Structures are given as structure tokens and as C-alpha cells.
Short mmCIF file of C-alpha atoms in Angstrom, two decimals:
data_model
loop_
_atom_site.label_atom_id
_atom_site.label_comp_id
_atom_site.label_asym_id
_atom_site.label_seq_id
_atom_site.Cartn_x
_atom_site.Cartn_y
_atom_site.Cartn_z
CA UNK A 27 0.00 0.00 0.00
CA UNK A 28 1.42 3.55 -1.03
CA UNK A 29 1.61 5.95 1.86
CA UNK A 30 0.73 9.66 1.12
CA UNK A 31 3.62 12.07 1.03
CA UNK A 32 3.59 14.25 3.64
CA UNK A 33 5.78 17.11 5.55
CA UNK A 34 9.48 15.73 6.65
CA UNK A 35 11.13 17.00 9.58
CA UNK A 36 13.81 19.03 7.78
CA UNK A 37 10.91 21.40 7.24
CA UNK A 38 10.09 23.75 4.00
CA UNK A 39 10.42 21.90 1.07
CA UNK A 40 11.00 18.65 2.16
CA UNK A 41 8.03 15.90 2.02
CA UNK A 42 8.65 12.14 2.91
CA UNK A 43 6.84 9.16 2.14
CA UNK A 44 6.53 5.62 3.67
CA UNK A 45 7.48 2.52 1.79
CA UNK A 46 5.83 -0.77 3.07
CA UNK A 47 8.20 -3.87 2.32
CA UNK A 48 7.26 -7.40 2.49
CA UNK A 49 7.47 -8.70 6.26
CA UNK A 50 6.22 -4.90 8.00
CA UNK A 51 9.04 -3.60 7.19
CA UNK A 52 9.32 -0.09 5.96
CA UNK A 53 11.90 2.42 4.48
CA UNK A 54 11.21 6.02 3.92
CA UNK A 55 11.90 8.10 1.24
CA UNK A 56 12.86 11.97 1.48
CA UNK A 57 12.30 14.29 -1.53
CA UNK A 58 13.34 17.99 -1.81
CA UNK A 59 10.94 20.32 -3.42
CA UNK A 60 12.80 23.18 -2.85
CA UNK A 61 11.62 26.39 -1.42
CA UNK A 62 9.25 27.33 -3.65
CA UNK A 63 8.36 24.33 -4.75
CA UNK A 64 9.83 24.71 -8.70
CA UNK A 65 12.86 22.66 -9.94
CA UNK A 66 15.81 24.02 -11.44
CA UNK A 67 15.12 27.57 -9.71
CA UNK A 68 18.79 29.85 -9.02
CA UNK A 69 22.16 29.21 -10.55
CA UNK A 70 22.36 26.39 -13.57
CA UNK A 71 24.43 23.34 -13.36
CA UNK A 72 28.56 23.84 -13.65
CA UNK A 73 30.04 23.89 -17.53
CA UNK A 74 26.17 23.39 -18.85
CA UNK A 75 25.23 25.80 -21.35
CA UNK A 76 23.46 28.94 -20.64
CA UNK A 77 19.79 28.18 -19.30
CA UNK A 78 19.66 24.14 -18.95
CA UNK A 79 19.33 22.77 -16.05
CA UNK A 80 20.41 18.74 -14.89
CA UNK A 81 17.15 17.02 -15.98
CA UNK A 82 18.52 13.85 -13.59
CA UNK A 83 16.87 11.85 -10.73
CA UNK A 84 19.43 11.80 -7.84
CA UNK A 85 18.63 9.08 -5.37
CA UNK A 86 20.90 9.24 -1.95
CA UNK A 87 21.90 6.09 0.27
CA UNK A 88 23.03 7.30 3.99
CA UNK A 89 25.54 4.79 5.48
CA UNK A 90 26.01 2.84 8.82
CA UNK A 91 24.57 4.05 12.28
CA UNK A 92 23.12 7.19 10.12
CA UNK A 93 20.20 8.44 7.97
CA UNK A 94 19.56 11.69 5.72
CA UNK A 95 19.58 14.71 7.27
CA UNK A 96 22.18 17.38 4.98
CA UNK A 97 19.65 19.71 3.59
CA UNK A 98 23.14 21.53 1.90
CA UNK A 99 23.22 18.17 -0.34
CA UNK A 100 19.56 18.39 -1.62
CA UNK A 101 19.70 22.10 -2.11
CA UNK A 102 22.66 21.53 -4.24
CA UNK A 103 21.28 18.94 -6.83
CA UNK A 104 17.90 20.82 -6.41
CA UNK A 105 20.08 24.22 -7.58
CA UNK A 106 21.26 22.08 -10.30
CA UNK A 107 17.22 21.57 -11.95
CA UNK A 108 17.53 17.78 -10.51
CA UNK A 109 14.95 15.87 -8.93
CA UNK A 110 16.66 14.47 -5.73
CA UNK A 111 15.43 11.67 -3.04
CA UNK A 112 17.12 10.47 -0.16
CA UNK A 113 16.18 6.96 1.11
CA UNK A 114 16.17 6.00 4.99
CA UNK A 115 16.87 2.33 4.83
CA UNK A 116 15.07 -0.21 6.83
CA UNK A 117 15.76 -0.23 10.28
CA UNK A 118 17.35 3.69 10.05
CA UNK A 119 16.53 7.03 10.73
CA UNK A 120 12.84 7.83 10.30
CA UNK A 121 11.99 4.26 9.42
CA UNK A 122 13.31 3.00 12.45
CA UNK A 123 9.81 1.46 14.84
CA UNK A 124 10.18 0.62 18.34
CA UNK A 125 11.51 -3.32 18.77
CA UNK A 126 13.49 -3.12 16.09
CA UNK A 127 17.44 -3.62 16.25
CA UNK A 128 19.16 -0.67 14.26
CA UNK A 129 20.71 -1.52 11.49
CA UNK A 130 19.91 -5.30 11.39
CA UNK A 131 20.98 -6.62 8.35
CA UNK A 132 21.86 -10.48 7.42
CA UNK A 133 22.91 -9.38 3.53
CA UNK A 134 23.63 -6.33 2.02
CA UNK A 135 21.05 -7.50 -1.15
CA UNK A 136 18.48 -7.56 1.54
CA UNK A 137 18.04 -3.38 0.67
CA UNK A 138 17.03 -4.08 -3.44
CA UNK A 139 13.54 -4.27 -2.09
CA UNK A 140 14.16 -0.76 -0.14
CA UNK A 141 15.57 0.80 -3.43
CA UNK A 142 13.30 -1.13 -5.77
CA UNK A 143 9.91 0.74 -3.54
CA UNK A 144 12.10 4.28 -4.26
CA UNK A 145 12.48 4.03 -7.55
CA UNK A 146 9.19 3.19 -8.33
CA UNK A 147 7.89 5.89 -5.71
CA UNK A 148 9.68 8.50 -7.63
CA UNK A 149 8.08 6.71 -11.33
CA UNK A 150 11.01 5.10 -12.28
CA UNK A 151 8.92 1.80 -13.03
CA UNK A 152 9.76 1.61 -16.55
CA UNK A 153 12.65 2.80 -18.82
CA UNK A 154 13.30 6.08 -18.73
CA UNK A 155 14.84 9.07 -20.52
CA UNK A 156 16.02 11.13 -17.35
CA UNK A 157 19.40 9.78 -16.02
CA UNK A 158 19.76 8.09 -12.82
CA UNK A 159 22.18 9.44 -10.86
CA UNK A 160 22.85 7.30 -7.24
CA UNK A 161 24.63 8.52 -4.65
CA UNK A 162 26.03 6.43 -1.12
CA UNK A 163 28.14 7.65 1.65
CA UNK A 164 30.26 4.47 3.42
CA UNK A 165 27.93 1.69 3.63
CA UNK A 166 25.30 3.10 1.48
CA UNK A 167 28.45 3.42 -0.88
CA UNK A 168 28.91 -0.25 -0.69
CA UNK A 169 25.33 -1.60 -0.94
CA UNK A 170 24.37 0.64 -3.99
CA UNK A 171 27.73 -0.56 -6.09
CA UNK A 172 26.64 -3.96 -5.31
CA UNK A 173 23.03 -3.37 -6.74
CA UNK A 174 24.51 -1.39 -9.44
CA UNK A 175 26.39 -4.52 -10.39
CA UNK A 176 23.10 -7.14 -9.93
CA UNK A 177 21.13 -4.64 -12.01
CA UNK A 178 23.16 -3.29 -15.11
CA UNK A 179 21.04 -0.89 -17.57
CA UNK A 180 19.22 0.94 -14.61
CA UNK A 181 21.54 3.57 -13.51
CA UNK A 182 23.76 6.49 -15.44
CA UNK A 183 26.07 7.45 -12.94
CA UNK A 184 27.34 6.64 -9.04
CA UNK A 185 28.78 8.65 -7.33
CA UNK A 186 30.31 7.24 -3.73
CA UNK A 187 31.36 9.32 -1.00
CA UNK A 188 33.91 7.12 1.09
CA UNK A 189 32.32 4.03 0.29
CA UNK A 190 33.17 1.75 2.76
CA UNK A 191 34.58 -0.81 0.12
CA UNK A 192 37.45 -2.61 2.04
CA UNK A 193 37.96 -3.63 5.86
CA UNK A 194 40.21 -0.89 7.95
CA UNK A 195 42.97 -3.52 8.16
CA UNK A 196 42.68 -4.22 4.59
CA UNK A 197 42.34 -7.03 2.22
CA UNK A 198 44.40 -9.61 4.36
CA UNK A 199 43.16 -8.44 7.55
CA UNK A 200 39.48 -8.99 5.94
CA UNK A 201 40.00 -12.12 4.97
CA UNK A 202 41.34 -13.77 7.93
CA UNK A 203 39.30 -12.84 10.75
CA UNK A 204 35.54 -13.51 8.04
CA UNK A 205 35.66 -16.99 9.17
CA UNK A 206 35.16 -16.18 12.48
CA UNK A 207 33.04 -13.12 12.20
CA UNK A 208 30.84 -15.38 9.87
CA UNK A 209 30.63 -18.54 12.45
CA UNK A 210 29.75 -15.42 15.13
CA UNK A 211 26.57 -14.33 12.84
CA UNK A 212 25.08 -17.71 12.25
CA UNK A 213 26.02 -18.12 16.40
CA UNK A 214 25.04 -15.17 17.83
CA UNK A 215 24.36 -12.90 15.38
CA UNK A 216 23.09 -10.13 17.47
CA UNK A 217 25.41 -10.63 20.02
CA UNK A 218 27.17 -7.03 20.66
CA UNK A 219 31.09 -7.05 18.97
CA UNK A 220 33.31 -4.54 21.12
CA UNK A 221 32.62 -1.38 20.45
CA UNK A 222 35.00 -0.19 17.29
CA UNK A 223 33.68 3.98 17.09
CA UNK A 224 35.34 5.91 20.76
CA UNK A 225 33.02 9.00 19.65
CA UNK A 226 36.16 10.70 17.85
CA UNK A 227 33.71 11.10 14.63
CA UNK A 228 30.91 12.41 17.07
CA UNK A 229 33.42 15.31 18.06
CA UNK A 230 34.53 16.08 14.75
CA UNK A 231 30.93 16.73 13.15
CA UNK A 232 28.35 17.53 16.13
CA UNK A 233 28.01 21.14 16.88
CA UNK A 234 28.09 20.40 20.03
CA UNK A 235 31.08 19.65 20.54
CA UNK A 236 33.54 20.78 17.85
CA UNK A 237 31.61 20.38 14.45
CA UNK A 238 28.93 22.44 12.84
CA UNK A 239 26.04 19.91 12.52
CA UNK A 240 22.43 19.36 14.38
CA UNK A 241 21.02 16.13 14.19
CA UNK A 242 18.70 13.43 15.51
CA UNK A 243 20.78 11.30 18.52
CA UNK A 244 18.52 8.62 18.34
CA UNK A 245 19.27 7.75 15.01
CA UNK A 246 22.72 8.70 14.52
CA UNK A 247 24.35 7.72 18.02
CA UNK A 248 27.50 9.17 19.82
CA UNK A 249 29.48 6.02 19.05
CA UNK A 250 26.69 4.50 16.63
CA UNK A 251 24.72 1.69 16.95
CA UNK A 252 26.01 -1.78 18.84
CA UNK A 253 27.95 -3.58 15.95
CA UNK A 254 26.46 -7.36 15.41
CA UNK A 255 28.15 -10.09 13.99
CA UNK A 256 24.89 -9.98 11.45
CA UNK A 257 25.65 -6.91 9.96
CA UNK A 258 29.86 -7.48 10.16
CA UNK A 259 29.05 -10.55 8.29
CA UNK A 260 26.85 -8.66 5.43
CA UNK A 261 29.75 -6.10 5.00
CA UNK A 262 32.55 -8.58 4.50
CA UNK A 263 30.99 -10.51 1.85
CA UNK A 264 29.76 -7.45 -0.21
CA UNK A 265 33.08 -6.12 0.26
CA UNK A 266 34.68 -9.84 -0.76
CA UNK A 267 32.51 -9.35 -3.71
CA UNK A 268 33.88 -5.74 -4.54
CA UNK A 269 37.42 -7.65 -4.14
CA UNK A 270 36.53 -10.08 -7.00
CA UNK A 271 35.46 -7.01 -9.49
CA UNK A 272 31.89 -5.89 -10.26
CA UNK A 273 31.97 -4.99 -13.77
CA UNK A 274 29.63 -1.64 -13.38
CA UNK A 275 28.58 -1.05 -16.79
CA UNK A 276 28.07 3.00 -15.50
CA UNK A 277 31.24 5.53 -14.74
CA UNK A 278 31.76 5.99 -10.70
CA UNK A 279 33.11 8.69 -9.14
CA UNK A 280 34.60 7.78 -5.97
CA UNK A 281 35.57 11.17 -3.01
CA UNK A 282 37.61 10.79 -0.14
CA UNK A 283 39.57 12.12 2.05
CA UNK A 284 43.33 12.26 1.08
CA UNK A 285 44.44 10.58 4.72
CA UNK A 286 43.18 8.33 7.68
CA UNK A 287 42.88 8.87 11.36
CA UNK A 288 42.42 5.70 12.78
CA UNK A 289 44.00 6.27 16.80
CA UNK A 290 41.68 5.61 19.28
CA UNK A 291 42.05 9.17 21.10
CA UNK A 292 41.52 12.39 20.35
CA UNK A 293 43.34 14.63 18.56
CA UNK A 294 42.77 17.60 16.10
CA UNK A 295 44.52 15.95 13.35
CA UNK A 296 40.97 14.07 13.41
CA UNK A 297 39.39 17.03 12.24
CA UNK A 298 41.43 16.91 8.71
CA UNK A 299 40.96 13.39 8.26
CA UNK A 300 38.57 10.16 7.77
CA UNK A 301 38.48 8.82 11.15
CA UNK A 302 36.64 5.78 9.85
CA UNK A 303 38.06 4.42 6.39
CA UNK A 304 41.20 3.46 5.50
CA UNK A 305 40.82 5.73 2.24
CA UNK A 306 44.34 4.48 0.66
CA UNK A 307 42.85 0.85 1.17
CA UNK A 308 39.49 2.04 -0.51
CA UNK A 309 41.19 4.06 -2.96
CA UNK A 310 42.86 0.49 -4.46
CA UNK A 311 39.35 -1.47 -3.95
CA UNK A 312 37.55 1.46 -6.01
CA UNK A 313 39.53 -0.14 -9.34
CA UNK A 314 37.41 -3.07 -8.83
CA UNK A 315 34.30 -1.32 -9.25
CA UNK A 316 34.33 -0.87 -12.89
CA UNK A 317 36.11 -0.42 -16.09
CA UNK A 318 35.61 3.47 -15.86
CA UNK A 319 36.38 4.77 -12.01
CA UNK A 320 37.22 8.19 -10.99
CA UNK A 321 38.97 8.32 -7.42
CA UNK A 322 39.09 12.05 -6.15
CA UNK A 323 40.72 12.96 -3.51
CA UNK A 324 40.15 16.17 -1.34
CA UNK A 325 42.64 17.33 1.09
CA UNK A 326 41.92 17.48 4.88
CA UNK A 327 38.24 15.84 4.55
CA UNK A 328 35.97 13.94 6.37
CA UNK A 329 34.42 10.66 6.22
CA UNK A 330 31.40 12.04 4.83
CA UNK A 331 32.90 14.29 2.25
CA UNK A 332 29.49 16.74 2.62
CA UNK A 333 29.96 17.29 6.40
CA UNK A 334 33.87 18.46 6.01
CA UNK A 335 34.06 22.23 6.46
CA UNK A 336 32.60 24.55 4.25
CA UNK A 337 35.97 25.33 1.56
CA UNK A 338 36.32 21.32 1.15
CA UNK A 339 32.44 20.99 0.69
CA UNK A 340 32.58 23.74 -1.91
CA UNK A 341 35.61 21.59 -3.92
CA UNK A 342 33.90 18.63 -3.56
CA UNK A 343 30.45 19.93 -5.11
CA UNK A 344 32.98 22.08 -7.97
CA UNK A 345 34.29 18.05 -9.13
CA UNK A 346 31.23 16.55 -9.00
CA UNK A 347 30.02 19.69 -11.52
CA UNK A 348 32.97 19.07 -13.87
CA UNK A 349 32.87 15.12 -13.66
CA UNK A 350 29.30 14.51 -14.19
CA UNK A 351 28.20 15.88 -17.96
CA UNK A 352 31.10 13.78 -19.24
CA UNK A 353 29.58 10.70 -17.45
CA UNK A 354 26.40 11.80 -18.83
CA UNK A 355 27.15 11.69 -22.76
CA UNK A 356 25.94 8.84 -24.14
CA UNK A 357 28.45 5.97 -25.58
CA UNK A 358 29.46 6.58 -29.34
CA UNK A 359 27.44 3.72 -31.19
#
């Protein structure tokens, strides 16, 4: 059953509308309107020609412990004449009901029935004209290369924004503790793993404490949600799957940070780094994606590229703007 749209908490402009899945579950999809309600309204999209616009669909993917909240992010493809959606995965952010476990997730495929309800909420049933444009920060970065993989023909572009790809401690690392971490979620699959975030990110991003963003606590926690062996498990075999190539038959564009901050205390070189990715490991994994990948990397940066301070957000919007129409153009017969 289709749920009405109705007003989203990020307030004017912003409507969101419930997605029933199979099972009760439900996922919620965000749309930006804009502020008086008209695509394509203010400056044009970068290196187009005088008066058009991006006639795209952008649809977002948040990552891990997180849902969509940067109304910066919609404004911008909005700016640019595109129709943009953000999707709360099951179990996240606004589609998060009370007795559920956050972020519960056996397989990372588990979310095609999440997307599939978007992109037929925003009439993307059928083929269409208007490029598809996705976009996935860390784990959303992950689990919408996957599907881009399982459903060639359906997408023009991705665009990743430190997609968490590969495990912290890399390939090898990855591959010799699965086993166990695997055994774990068939075991005990909700069984709380130590606790792997110290609040470091937290610090970096909340305003406050030293960051510059307001957001909901409940669904994007201090040190994030308790990490299961379930949702471990899911991670490592998508990512194993990355490892093995994906053959992506679209162009990617993969942004992140140019270093790593991985200590477990503070310090302010976290706040000019990705205190959650290994980005040099990613960087390598990000040639598996496809035969045409784009890895950009942005000095001093965050983990999510769109919360890093306002100069690096700037850069990062200015190379999406030049990468993009050549994505766009369609293949020489």
C-alpha cells in the first residue's frame, strides 16, 4: 500500500513518504521540493550551457549508524534543476519502529527491495529518458555498487562518498578474521562485537562539541549503533565481492579524504581526516568497481565528504560539476 507524502522533519520543502516492504518492514523516502516548490530555480548546473538545467533523478543512500539529514546536499542537486530523493533504509533514521534492532541486516542485497519501492515511488517503473544518478556515503556506498552490479542498464552514474569498500585492516586483515566473524553471525548474530567507534567522529561533526552539525541522537548515536556479527558478516561478503570485481557497466566517481585517522584518542589531526576508512585501502578497492572509475581525492576531509568544512564541501560539489556531464554523454554507437 502507497503511503501519502507528507511534511518531513527538515521542514520547507521537504516531504517524505513511507514505503511498506514485504514482512512490515518499511523504508522512507525523502524528496526535496525546494523552497518554492519549482525545480531548477537559481544558478544552472557547472560547464552546462546557458539556461539548462540537470534534468537527472538523484537518489541518496546514507551509510552505517546514520540516515539523511544534509539539507546543503539536496539544495545543491535541487540548484542544479535535478529531482533528488534520499532513502532512509530499513531499520534507520525515520523508518526506524520501536523493537526493532538498528541496522539489522543479514545481507547487504536484503536493501534491493528498499531501493526497488524508491524508484518506483519516484516513477522510475519503466525505462526512462532522465538519467539516474545514485549517490552512497560508506555503507550506502557499498550496498548501492553492489546493486549497481546485480542490475546493469538501470543507472547512469554513481557517485560514492567514502564508500566503505574494504575492511580498515585491509584485504588480508578482511580475509582472515571472516571466518570467524561469519561462524559469530550464524552463532550469535546479534550478540554485541566490542565497540569499534570511541566518539572521535561524534566530536569532529556535532556542533556540540567541535563540528557544525544538528542532528537526531537517536538515530545517529555518539558512538553508533552496537555492531552485530549480522551486519559485520553482510559487510565482508559485499566487500569480498567488490574484491573479485563488479563490472559496473556506468562511470563511478569515488571522493575521499586524502588521509586516515584511525587512533583511538583524540586529537585535532581528526578534524582533517577520515576517522573511519582506510581511504588508501578504498582508494585500491575502487579499481574493482568498474572499467571506468574516478577516485578524487580532497585534502583534509571527512568521512562524509558533505559534512567536512565549508571550503572542502565547496571543492567537492565544484568536481562533481565538472565530472558529471562527461559521465552523462551517451556511448558513441
Amino acid at each position: 500500500m502507497t503511503q501519502p507524502w507528507v511534511p518531513d522533519i527538515l521542514g520547507e520543502g521537504f516531504e517524505q513518504q513511507t514505503l511498506e516492504l514485504d514482512g512490515g518492514a518499511v523504508a522512507t523516502l525523502v524528496k526535496y521540493l525546494g523552497p518554492d516548490q519549482h525545480l531548477g530555480n537559481g544558478p544552472q548546473w557547472p560547464n552546462a550551457p546557458d539556461g539548462v538545467g540537470l534534468d537527472a533523478d538523484v537518489l541518496y543512500v546514507h551509510g552505517w549508524s546514520d540516515y539523511f539529514f544534509q539539507r546543503h546536499l539536496a539544495e545543491f542537486w535541487h540548484r542544479a534543476g535535478a529531482r533528488f530523493h534520499a532513502l532512509d533504509l530499513h531499520n534507520y533514521g525515520r523508518s526506524l519502529r520501536p523493537g526493532l534492532v538498528p541496522g539489522l541486516v543479514t545481507n547487504l542485497a536484503d536493501y534491493d527491495a528498499d531501493i526497488a519501492a524508491a524508484l518506483e515511488a519516484i516513477g522510475r517503473s519503466g525505462n526512462q529518458d532522465r538519467p539516474l544518478i545514485l549517490l552512497g556515503h560508506s555503507t550506502g556506498g557499498l550496498t548501492l555498487s553492489l546493486w549497481a552490479s546485480r542490475h546493469p542498464g538501470v543507472a547512469s552514474a554513481l557517485i560514492l562518498n567514502s564508500p566503505w569498500l574494504e575492511f580498515q585492516a585491509t584485504e588480508l586483515g578482511r580475509r582472515a578474521i571472516a571466518p570467524l566473524v561469519g561462524l559469530h553471525a550464524k552463532l550469535h548474530p546479534l550478540t554485541p562485537l566490542p565497540p569499534v567507534d570511541p566518539g572521535i567522529y561524534t566530536r569532529a561533526v556535532s556542533a556540540a562539541l567541535d563540528g557544525e552539525w544538528d542532528y537526531n541522537l537517536e538515530w545517529r548515536p555518539d558512538r553508533g549503533f552496537p555492531l552485530t556479527p549480522a551486519f559485520l558478516d553482510a559487510v565482508f561478503r559485499g566487500q569480498a565481492t567488490v574484491a573479485a570485481g563488479l563490472g559496473i557497466d556506468i562511470p563511478v566517481l569515488v571522493l575521499l579524504s586524502d588521509k586516515s585517522y584511525l587512533q583511538p584518542k583524540w586529537s585535532a589531526d581528526a578534524l582533517t581526516a577520515d576517522v573511519a576508512l582506510n581511504v588508501d585501502a578504498v582508494a585500491h578497492r575502487s579499481l574493482s568497481l568498474a572499467d571506468t572509475v574516478t577516485v578524487s581525492r580532497l585534502p583534509n576531509a571527512f568521512h562524509d565528504i558533505f559534512l567536512s568544512p565549508e571550503p572542502i564541501r565547496k571543492e567537492a560539489f565544484e568536481r562533481i560539476g565538472r565530472w558529471l556531464p562527461m559521465a552523462l554523454q551517451p556511448i558513441p554507437a
